[in-house]
Amino acid sequence: MSNQSIPFLRKTGPTWELIVDGRPWVLRGAELHNSSLSSARYMNTVWQNLLDMGINTVLGSVTWKCIEPVEGEFDFTELDSILKGAEAHGLRLIILWFGSFKNGKSSYAPSWVLEDMIRFPRMLLRREGKWEVTGTLSVLAGEGVVADARAFKTLMNHLHKVDTQRTVIMVQVENEVGCLGDSRDRSPIADRLFNAAVPVDLTEFLFSEWDGLHPDFKAIFGGLPEVLQNLKEVTHDKSKNHSWREVFGDNTRADEFFMAYYYARYLEQVAAAGREAYPLPLYANAWIPFRPKKGETSVTGPASGGSKPGEYPSGGPTTNVLDIWIKYAPSLDFFSPDIYAGDYGGNCAAYSHKGNLLFIPEQRRDDYGARCIWQAIGSYGAIGVSPFGIDSQSARECAFTKHYKLLASVSTILAKARLQPESMFGFFMHDFESVEADEAITKNFREFDVTITRELAFGIPGPGFGIIIELEAHRFLCIGAGYRVMFKSTSPTSVYTGISNVVEKRVSDAESGLLETERHLGGDETGADEWVNMANEDPDYGEMKVPILFPARTMIAEATVYTLEPSQDIEK
C-alpha cells in the first residue's frame, strides 16, 4: 500500500491544504451526535440525508469502550460496516478517538479501566471547599496512557489495513481534554509534582521563546513582569528548586500551565503510537474560554465558554497554553478551536498562531453558525468547518444545506484563491439590530479599497455572508448574499471609481471551476454602476412600490472596476 495515496497536509507559503486523492480538499464537514457512529444500522438511515445537505466529510466518534470492551480483545465490526456505508455514498470520514478523555471526563473508557482505580488512578478535585474523587483518569500516574496508546495504535493499524479507499482522511485524538471543575488535579501525586521544580526544559523553552509566545499567554502576565524574571533566574541557575507556584505565581494560571504540560505529554504518547501505525493527519480540539465580542460578557455552557481554568477544561490546548502544546505534542499536526460563542473571527485569528492550521471541528449548526464559515475560510484560510449534531436535522431544515451547496460549487475556485490569501476575503453579518450598531466592513486589495455593507433594502435588511476574490487587479468575484460592495481606487490621484461591468455567473463545471454568464446586471440593480448588490433570496421592500431589488439566484457575480485619473487640471 503506497504512502503517497494517504491523505496528507501540505503547506504552500502561508496556506495549509488537506490533500485527498492528490487534490486539495475543501472540507464541508459535519459532526454527528456522540452515539451515531457506534451503529452501522443507524448510519444507514442518515447517509443520504447528509449527502443532501452538501456535506462531503462526516465527523464521528470511535470509542475506546466499544472497540476494546475486554482488555486486549478488539471488535471493529461496526466500524468496518460504517466505512463501507460511507464509501458507498462517496463520503469521507474524520474519526474522533474518544479514548481516555471526552469533554474533560473519562466517560468513554472501557469498564475494565473505570472499575480499576489501582491501575488507573483518578484526578482529585476541590469543589466548594470539599475534596472530590472523580471518574477522570489521571494524566500523572498509572497505566492509562499506555493502555490508551495501545488501543489507539490498534485502531490506526486496523484502518491502515482495511481502509484501502482512504475513506478516513483525518483523526482527532481525544476530545476537549483538560481538568474540568477545578484548575488542576489535587491528588497527592499532583501536589508533589506541583510543589517540585518546574521541568527545566519547559522553563528554558518559555524563556528563550518569550517574544514569540502567543499574545494570550503573555497577556496573562501583563501585570506580572516578575514571571519573565523568574524564568530567567531558573534558566541561569538550575541549582534551586523553583516550584510551579514560585515561577508562575500563586494563581490558577500556574495550575493551568501545570496541567497543560502533562496533558500535552499524555496526548503525545497516544498520538505518536497511532502515527507509527498509520500516518494520517492528527489533531486535537479544544473547549475554548469565552472570547467576548465588543459589549459581551462571559458565557459558560454545557460544552463551551467559561473564563477561568476549570470552568473550561484547564490544561487543554487553548491559546493560553498553545505554545506548550505545540512544543510537547509534536505528533499532533495542529490544534483546533470548538467555537460556539463569542468572537468567531477573533478565535480564528488566535488559532492561526505560528502558522497553526485552522479547522473548526465543532460549531453552531444554525443560521448564525452557517454564516460564520465564510469568514473562517475566506479570511483565515480554514481548510473547513463542521457544525455539531447535524444528523438530527433534515436537509430541508438544516441551515448549512444552502451554504454547503454554494461552497461545493465554488470549491475549486476557492482552492486556487487560497494559495494567494491576500486576494481573498470572507465575512458575515448577522441579523440587523440598528443602523447605529452596523459597521461597514473594509478590505484593502492591490488597487482598490472595498467597502462591504448590508444589502440594499427598503425595509429591514437581512443578514449577509460571502467571500470576495480579487481575480485580477480590476476584476473581482463576489460570492454569497445579503451584502453590497463599493469600490474606491487606492491611487491618490484618482478622481473617480466606477464599475464597467457586473455579470451574474453560475458554475458550469464544479470540477474545473468553470464559470458561465447568466445575466448582465445594471441600472437599478447596480445603482447605475456604483455598487454590486448581492441581495438575499427575499429582500425586504418595506413601503417601496417599485420592485428594483432582484432576489438572489446563483449567489455569484463578477465585477470589473475602473478608475479615472485627471486628464486636465481640475479647479476646486
Short mmCIF file of N, CA and C in Angstrom, two decimals, residues 255-400:
data_model
loop_
_atom_site.label_atom_id
_atom_site.label_comp_id
_atom_site.label_asym_id
_atom_site.label_seq_id
_atom_site.Cartn_x
_atom_site.Cartn_y
_atom_site.Cartn_z
N ASP A 255 -1.71 26.66 37.78
CA ASP A 255 -2.37 25.36 37.69
C ASP A 255 -2.61 24.96 36.23
N GLU A 256 -3.06 25.93 35.44
CA GLU A 256 -3.37 25.65 34.03
C GLU A 256 -2.11 25.24 33.26
N PHE A 257 -1.00 25.94 33.49
CA PHE A 257 0.24 25.60 32.80
C PHE A 257 0.72 24.21 33.21
N PHE A 258 0.59 23.91 34.49
CA PHE A 258 0.96 22.60 35.03
C PHE A 258 0.17 21.50 34.31
N MET A 259 -1.14 21.67 34.23
CA MET A 259 -1.97 20.66 33.59
C MET A 259 -1.69 20.57 32.09
N ALA A 260 -1.44 21.70 31.45
CA ALA A 260 -1.16 21.69 30.01
C ALA A 260 0.09 20.88 29.70
N TYR A 261 1.11 21.05 30.51
CA TYR A 261 2.37 20.32 30.30
C TYR A 261 2.13 18.82 30.33
N TYR A 262 1.37 18.35 31.31
CA TYR A 262 1.17 16.91 31.47
C TYR A 262 0.10 16.36 30.51
N TYR A 263 -0.91 17.14 30.21
CA TYR A 263 -1.88 16.69 29.20
C TYR A 263 -1.22 16.57 27.83
N ALA A 264 -0.39 17.55 27.47
CA ALA A 264 0.27 17.52 26.17
C ALA A 264 1.17 16.29 26.05
N ARG A 265 1.89 15.97 27.11
CA ARG A 265 2.76 14.79 27.08
C ARG A 265 1.93 13.51 26.98
N TYR A 266 0.79 13.47 27.63
CA TYR A 266 -0.10 12.31 27.59
C TYR A 266 -0.61 12.09 26.15
N LEU A 267 -1.15 13.15 25.55
CA LEU A 267 -1.67 13.01 24.20
C LEU A 267 -0.57 12.75 23.18
N GLU A 268 0.62 13.26 23.44
CA GLU A 268 1.73 12.98 22.55
C GLU A 268 2.03 11.49 22.51
N GLN A 269 2.00 10.84 23.67
CA GLN A 269 2.28 9.41 23.70
C GLN A 269 1.21 8.63 22.93
N VAL A 270 -0.04 9.04 23.08
CA VAL A 270 -1.13 8.38 22.36
C VAL A 270 -1.00 8.64 20.85
N ALA A 271 -0.82 9.90 20.48
CA ALA A 271 -0.75 10.26 19.06
C ALA A 271 0.45 9.62 18.37
N ALA A 272 1.58 9.61 19.04
CA ALA A 272 2.79 9.03 18.44
C ALA A 272 2.60 7.55 18.15
N ALA A 273 1.92 6.85 19.05
CA ALA A 273 1.66 5.43 18.84
C ALA A 273 0.77 5.22 17.61
N GLY A 274 -0.25 6.06 17.47
CA GLY A 274 -1.13 5.94 16.31
C GLY A 274 -0.44 6.29 15.02
N ARG A 275 0.36 7.35 15.04
CA ARG A 275 1.06 7.77 13.83
C ARG A 275 2.05 6.71 13.35
N GLU A 276 2.64 6.00 14.29
CA GLU A 276 3.57 4.93 13.92
C GLU A 276 2.86 3.84 13.11
N ALA A 277 1.59 3.59 13.44
CA ALA A 277 0.83 2.56 12.74
C ALA A 277 0.30 3.05 11.39
N TYR A 278 -0.10 4.32 11.34
CA TYR A 278 -0.74 4.84 10.13
C TYR A 278 -0.63 6.36 10.15
N PRO A 279 0.17 6.96 9.27
CA PRO A 279 0.45 8.40 9.36
C PRO A 279 -0.61 9.30 8.73
N LEU A 280 -1.85 9.14 9.15
CA LEU A 280 -2.88 10.10 8.76
C LEU A 280 -2.67 11.41 9.51
N PRO A 281 -3.18 12.53 9.00
CA PRO A 281 -3.14 13.77 9.78
C PRO A 281 -3.87 13.60 11.11
N LEU A 282 -3.25 14.10 12.18
CA LEU A 282 -3.80 14.00 13.53
C LEU A 282 -3.92 15.40 14.12
N TYR A 283 -4.95 15.61 14.93
CA TYR A 283 -5.11 16.90 15.59
C TYR A 283 -5.82 16.72 16.92
N ALA A 284 -5.81 17.76 17.73
CA ALA A 284 -6.57 17.80 18.98
C ALA A 284 -7.44 19.04 18.98
N ASN A 285 -8.63 18.92 19.56
CA ASN A 285 -9.54 20.06 19.62
C ASN A 285 -9.60 20.62 21.04
N ALA A 286 -10.15 21.81 21.16
CA ALA A 286 -10.18 22.49 22.46
C ALA A 286 -11.55 23.09 22.74
N TRP A 287 -12.01 22.88 23.96
CA TRP A 287 -13.11 23.65 24.54
C TRP A 287 -12.47 24.96 24.96
N ILE A 288 -12.83 26.04 24.29
CA ILE A 288 -12.09 27.28 24.46
C ILE A 288 -12.76 28.21 25.47
N PRO A 289 -11.96 29.00 26.20
CA PRO A 289 -12.57 30.01 27.07
C PRO A 289 -13.29 31.05 26.23
N PHE A 290 -14.24 31.70 26.85
CA PHE A 290 -15.06 32.68 26.13
C PHE A 290 -14.23 33.89 25.75
N ARG A 291 -14.22 34.21 24.46
CA ARG A 291 -13.53 35.40 23.95
C ARG A 291 -14.61 36.38 23.51
N PRO A 292 -14.89 37.40 24.31
CA PRO A 292 -16.06 38.24 24.04
C PRO A 292 -15.88 39.14 22.84
N LYS A 293 -16.98 39.36 22.15
CA LYS A 293 -17.04 40.44 21.18
C LYS A 293 -17.31 41.73 21.95
N LYS A 294 -17.27 42.83 21.26
CA LYS A 294 -17.49 44.13 21.89
C LYS A 294 -18.85 44.14 22.58
N GLY A 295 -18.85 44.45 23.88
CA GLY A 295 -20.09 44.57 24.63
C GLY A 295 -20.60 43.28 25.22
N GLU A 296 -19.90 42.16 24.99
CA GLU A 296 -20.36 40.87 25.51
C GLU A 296 -19.75 40.58 26.87
N THR A 297 -20.43 39.74 27.63
CA THR A 297 -19.90 39.24 28.90
C THR A 297 -19.70 37.74 28.78
N SER A 298 -18.99 37.17 29.74
CA SER A 298 -18.63 35.76 29.68
C SER A 298 -19.85 34.85 29.69
N VAL A 299 -19.73 33.77 28.94
CA VAL A 299 -20.78 32.77 28.85
C VAL A 299 -20.17 31.41 29.14
N THR A 300 -20.84 30.62 29.96
CA THR A 300 -20.43 29.24 30.20
C THR A 300 -21.60 28.33 29.87
N GLY A 301 -21.39 27.41 28.96
CA GLY A 301 -22.43 26.47 28.57
C GLY A 301 -22.05 25.06 28.95
N PRO A 302 -22.87 24.07 28.53
CA PRO A 302 -22.58 22.68 28.87
C PRO A 302 -21.30 22.16 28.22
N ALA A 303 -20.86 22.78 27.14
CA ALA A 303 -19.62 22.34 26.49
C ALA A 303 -18.93 23.51 25.80
N SER A 304 -19.05 24.69 26.37
CA SER A 304 -18.41 25.85 25.76
C SER A 304 -18.29 26.97 26.77
N GLY A 305 -17.34 27.87 26.50
CA GLY A 305 -17.22 29.09 27.28
C GLY A 305 -16.56 28.91 28.63
N GLY A 306 -16.75 29.92 29.47
CA GLY A 306 -16.06 30.00 30.75
C GLY A 306 -14.88 30.94 30.63
N SER A 307 -14.50 31.55 31.73
CA SER A 307 -13.38 32.49 31.71
C SER A 307 -12.22 32.07 32.59
N LYS A 308 -12.44 31.08 33.46
CA LYS A 308 -11.40 30.65 34.38
C LYS A 308 -11.05 29.18 34.15
N PRO A 309 -9.76 28.82 34.35
CA PRO A 309 -9.39 27.41 34.25
C PRO A 309 -10.24 26.57 35.20
N GLY A 310 -10.83 25.54 34.69
CA GLY A 310 -11.75 24.71 35.46
C GLY A 310 -13.19 24.95 35.05
N GLU A 311 -13.53 26.23 34.69
CA GLU A 311 -14.83 26.49 34.05
C GLU A 311 -14.78 25.94 32.63
N TYR A 312 -13.65 26.14 31.97
CA TYR A 312 -13.32 25.39 30.76
C TYR A 312 -12.23 24.39 31.16
N PRO A 313 -12.04 23.30 30.41
CA PRO A 313 -11.07 22.29 30.83
C PRO A 313 -9.65 22.85 30.94
N SER A 314 -9.16 22.92 32.15
CA SER A 314 -7.85 23.51 32.43
C SER A 314 -6.74 22.62 31.89
N GLY A 315 -5.87 23.22 31.09
CA GLY A 315 -4.75 22.48 30.53
C GLY A 315 -4.97 21.99 29.12
N GLY A 316 -6.20 22.12 28.61
CA GLY A 316 -6.46 21.76 27.21
C GLY A 316 -5.77 22.73 26.27
N PRO A 317 -5.74 22.43 24.97
CA PRO A 317 -4.98 23.25 24.02
C PRO A 317 -5.66 24.57 23.66
N THR A 318 -5.90 25.40 24.68
CA THR A 318 -6.40 26.75 24.46
C THR A 318 -5.24 27.65 24.08
N THR A 319 -5.55 28.85 23.61
CA THR A 319 -4.47 29.75 23.20
C THR A 319 -3.62 30.21 24.38
N ASN A 320 -4.14 30.10 25.60
CA ASN A 320 -3.34 30.45 26.78
C ASN A 320 -2.09 29.60 26.88
N VAL A 321 -2.19 28.35 26.41
CA VAL A 321 -1.09 27.39 26.58
C VAL A 321 -0.75 26.71 25.26
N LEU A 322 -1.13 27.31 24.14
CA LEU A 322 -0.94 26.66 22.85
C LEU A 322 0.52 26.38 22.56
N ASP A 323 1.41 27.27 22.98
CA ASP A 323 2.83 27.05 22.74
C ASP A 323 3.35 25.82 23.46
N ILE A 324 2.83 25.56 24.65
CA ILE A 324 3.22 24.36 25.39
C ILE A 324 2.79 23.12 24.63
N TRP A 325 1.60 23.15 24.07
CA TRP A 325 1.10 22.01 23.31
C TRP A 325 1.91 21.80 22.02
N ILE A 326 2.20 22.87 21.32
CA ILE A 326 2.99 22.75 20.09
C ILE A 326 4.35 22.14 20.40
N LYS A 327 4.94 22.53 21.52
CA LYS A 327 6.26 22.04 21.91
C LYS A 327 6.22 20.58 22.34
N TYR A 328 5.24 20.20 23.15
CA TYR A 328 5.28 18.89 23.80
C TYR A 328 4.35 17.84 23.18
N ALA A 329 3.65 18.20 22.14
CA ALA A 329 2.83 17.20 21.42
C ALA A 329 3.09 17.32 19.92
N PRO A 330 4.34 17.10 19.50
CA PRO A 330 4.69 17.30 18.08
C PRO A 330 4.05 16.30 17.13
N SER A 331 3.54 15.19 17.64
CA SER A 331 2.88 14.22 16.75
C SER A 331 1.49 14.67 16.33
N LEU A 332 0.98 15.72 16.98
CA LEU A 332 -0.28 16.32 16.57
C LEU A 332 0.03 17.41 15.55
N ASP A 333 -0.62 17.33 14.39
CA ASP A 333 -0.30 18.26 13.31
C ASP A 333 -0.82 19.67 13.56
N PHE A 334 -1.92 19.79 14.28
CA PHE A 334 -2.48 21.11 14.55
C PHE A 334 -3.48 21.01 15.69
N PHE A 335 -3.94 22.18 16.13
CA PHE A 335 -4.87 22.28 17.25
C PHE A 335 -6.06 23.14 16.83
N SER A 336 -7.26 22.70 17.19
CA SER A 336 -8.48 23.30 16.66
C SER A 336 -9.41 23.81 17.75
N PRO A 337 -10.01 24.98 17.54
CA PRO A 337 -10.98 25.50 18.50
C PRO A 337 -12.40 25.06 18.16
N ASP A 338 -13.15 24.65 19.16
CA ASP A 338 -14.59 24.44 19.01
C ASP A 338 -15.26 25.76 19.35
N ILE A 339 -15.88 26.41 18.37
CA ILE A 339 -16.39 27.77 18.55
C ILE A 339 -17.91 27.77 18.57
N TYR A 340 -18.48 27.95 19.74
CA TYR A 340 -19.93 28.02 19.88
C TYR A 340 -20.41 29.43 20.23
N ALA A 341 -19.54 30.24 20.81
CA ALA A 341 -19.97 31.56 21.28
C ALA A 341 -18.78 32.51 21.24
N GLY A 342 -19.07 33.80 21.40
CA GLY A 342 -18.02 34.79 21.47
C GLY A 342 -17.58 35.28 20.10
N ASP A 343 -16.36 35.77 20.04
CA ASP A 343 -15.82 36.40 18.85
C ASP A 343 -15.30 35.33 17.89
N TYR A 344 -16.10 35.01 16.89
CA TYR A 344 -15.75 33.93 15.96
C TYR A 344 -14.44 34.26 15.23
N GLY A 345 -14.37 35.43 14.63
CA GLY A 345 -13.16 35.81 13.92
C GLY A 345 -11.95 35.93 14.82
N GLY A 346 -12.17 36.44 16.04
CA GLY A 346 -11.07 36.56 16.99
C GLY A 346 -10.49 35.21 17.35
N ASN A 347 -11.35 34.21 17.50
CA ASN A 347 -10.87 32.86 17.79
C ASN A 347 -10.15 32.26 16.60
N CYS A 348 -10.65 32.51 15.39
CA CYS A 348 -9.95 32.03 14.20
C CYS A 348 -8.55 32.63 14.13
N ALA A 349 -8.45 33.93 14.36
CA ALA A 349 -7.15 34.59 14.32
C ALA A 349 -6.22 34.05 15.39
N ALA A 350 -6.76 33.81 16.59
CA ALA A 350 -5.94 33.34 17.70
C ALA A 350 -5.35 31.96 17.42
N TYR A 351 -6.08 31.13 16.70
CA TYR A 351 -5.60 29.78 16.40
C TYR A 351 -4.78 29.71 15.11
N SER A 352 -4.44 30.87 14.55
CA SER A 352 -3.51 30.92 13.42
C SER A 352 -2.09 31.17 13.90
N HIS A 353 -1.88 31.15 15.20
CA HIS A 353 -0.59 31.39 15.82
C HIS A 353 0.47 30.43 15.30
N LYS A 354 1.63 30.98 14.95
CA LYS A 354 2.78 30.19 14.48
C LYS A 354 2.42 29.29 13.30
N GLY A 355 1.52 29.78 12.46
CA GLY A 355 1.16 29.01 11.27
C GLY A 355 0.34 27.78 11.55
N ASN A 356 -0.32 27.72 12.72
CA ASN A 356 -1.18 26.58 13.03
C ASN A 356 -2.30 26.48 12.00
N LEU A 357 -2.50 25.29 11.47
CA LEU A 357 -3.59 25.06 10.52
C LEU A 357 -4.93 25.31 11.20
N LEU A 358 -5.84 25.98 10.50
CA LEU A 358 -7.14 26.28 11.09
C LEU A 358 -8.22 25.34 10.55
N PHE A 359 -8.88 24.67 11.47
CA PHE A 359 -10.04 23.83 11.18
C PHE A 359 -10.99 23.97 12.36
N ILE A 360 -12.27 24.17 12.09
CA ILE A 360 -13.27 24.31 13.16
C ILE A 360 -14.06 23.01 13.23
N PRO A 361 -13.71 22.08 14.15
CA PRO A 361 -14.37 20.77 14.17
C PRO A 361 -15.74 20.77 14.84
N GLU A 362 -16.04 21.82 15.61
CA GLU A 362 -17.37 21.94 16.22
C GLU A 362 -17.79 23.40 16.22
N GLN A 363 -19.03 23.64 15.87
CA GLN A 363 -19.60 24.98 15.97
C GLN A 363 -21.12 24.88 15.86
N ARG A 364 -21.78 26.02 15.96
CA ARG A 364 -23.23 26.05 15.88
C ARG A 364 -23.72 25.56 14.53
N ARG A 365 -24.89 24.89 14.55
CA ARG A 365 -25.46 24.35 13.32
C ARG A 365 -26.59 25.21 12.75
N ASP A 366 -26.87 26.35 13.39
CA ASP A 366 -27.98 27.19 12.96
C ASP A 366 -27.54 28.20 11.90
N ASP A 367 -28.46 29.10 11.52
CA ASP A 367 -28.14 30.12 10.51
C ASP A 367 -26.95 30.97 10.94
N TYR A 368 -26.91 31.30 12.20
CA TYR A 368 -25.82 32.11 12.76
C TYR A 368 -24.49 31.42 12.48
N GLY A 369 -24.41 30.15 12.81
CA GLY A 369 -23.17 29.41 12.60
C GLY A 369 -22.84 29.24 11.12
N ALA A 370 -23.86 29.01 10.30
CA ALA A 370 -23.61 28.80 8.87
C ALA A 370 -23.00 30.03 8.22
N ARG A 371 -23.44 31.21 8.63
CA ARG A 371 -22.89 32.43 8.05
C ARG A 371 -21.41 32.61 8.40
N CYS A 372 -21.03 32.16 9.59
CA CYS A 372 -19.67 32.38 10.07
C CYS A 372 -18.61 31.67 9.24
N ILE A 373 -18.99 30.57 8.61
CA ILE A 373 -17.99 29.75 7.93
C ILE A 373 -17.28 30.50 6.81
N TRP A 374 -17.97 31.48 6.22
CA TRP A 374 -17.36 32.20 5.11
C TRP A 374 -16.18 33.04 5.57
N GLN A 375 -16.24 33.54 6.79
CA GLN A 375 -15.10 34.27 7.33
C GLN A 375 -13.94 33.33 7.63
N ALA A 376 -14.24 32.17 8.22
CA ALA A 376 -13.19 31.21 8.56
C ALA A 376 -12.41 30.79 7.32
N ILE A 377 -13.13 30.49 6.25
CA ILE A 377 -12.50 30.01 5.02
C ILE A 377 -11.88 31.16 4.23
N GLY A 378 -12.63 32.27 4.09
CA GLY A 378 -12.19 33.34 3.22
C GLY A 378 -11.13 34.25 3.80
N SER A 379 -11.18 34.50 5.11
CA SER A 379 -10.23 35.44 5.71
C SER A 379 -9.14 34.78 6.53
N TYR A 380 -9.39 33.57 7.03
CA TYR A 380 -8.42 32.93 7.91
C TYR A 380 -7.87 31.62 7.36
N GLY A 381 -8.22 31.29 6.13
CA GLY A 381 -7.62 30.14 5.48
C GLY A 381 -7.99 28.80 6.05
N ALA A 382 -9.13 28.69 6.72
CA ALA A 382 -9.54 27.40 7.29
C ALA A 382 -9.69 26.37 6.18
N ILE A 383 -9.26 25.13 6.48
CA ILE A 383 -9.45 24.05 5.49
C ILE A 383 -10.89 23.57 5.50
N GLY A 384 -11.67 23.99 6.51
CA GLY A 384 -13.06 23.60 6.58
C GLY A 384 -13.65 23.84 7.95
N VAL A 385 -14.93 23.56 8.08
CA VAL A 385 -15.65 23.73 9.33
C VAL A 385 -16.59 22.54 9.51
N SER A 386 -17.17 22.45 10.71
CA SER A 386 -18.05 21.31 10.99
C SER A 386 -19.05 21.66 12.09
N PRO A 387 -20.32 21.85 11.74
CA PRO A 387 -21.34 22.05 12.77
C PRO A 387 -21.59 20.74 13.51
N PHE A 388 -21.94 20.86 14.79
CA PHE A 388 -22.16 19.67 15.62
C PHE A 388 -23.64 19.26 15.63
N GLY A 389 -23.87 17.95 15.75
CA GLY A 389 -25.22 17.41 15.91
C GLY A 389 -26.05 17.49 14.66
N ILE A 390 -25.42 17.29 13.52
CA ILE A 390 -26.09 17.54 12.25
C ILE A 390 -27.12 16.48 11.90
N ASP A 391 -26.96 15.27 12.42
CA ASP A 391 -27.80 14.16 11.94
C ASP A 391 -29.20 14.14 12.55
N SER A 392 -29.50 15.05 13.46
CA SER A 392 -30.87 15.12 13.98
C SER A 392 -31.69 16.20 13.26
N GLN A 393 -31.17 16.69 12.14
CA GLN A 393 -31.91 17.61 11.29
C GLN A 393 -32.07 17.00 9.90
N SER A 394 -33.11 17.42 9.23
CA SER A 394 -33.27 17.03 7.83
C SER A 394 -32.54 18.03 6.96
N ALA A 395 -32.22 17.63 5.75
CA ALA A 395 -31.54 18.53 4.82
C ALA A 395 -32.39 19.77 4.56
N ARG A 396 -33.70 19.60 4.55
CA ARG A 396 -34.59 20.73 4.28
C ARG A 396 -34.51 21.79 5.38
N GLU A 397 -34.42 21.37 6.64
CA GLU A 397 -34.41 22.33 7.74
C GLU A 397 -33.00 22.78 8.13
N CYS A 398 -31.98 22.09 7.64
CA CYS A 398 -30.60 22.41 8.04
C CYS A 398 -30.13 23.70 7.39
N ALA A 399 -29.63 24.62 8.21
CA ALA A 399 -29.16 25.92 7.71
C ALA A 399 -27.95 25.77 6.80
N PHE A 400 -27.19 24.71 6.99
CA PHE A 400 -25.95 24.55 6.23
C PHE A 400 -26.19 24.06 4.81
#
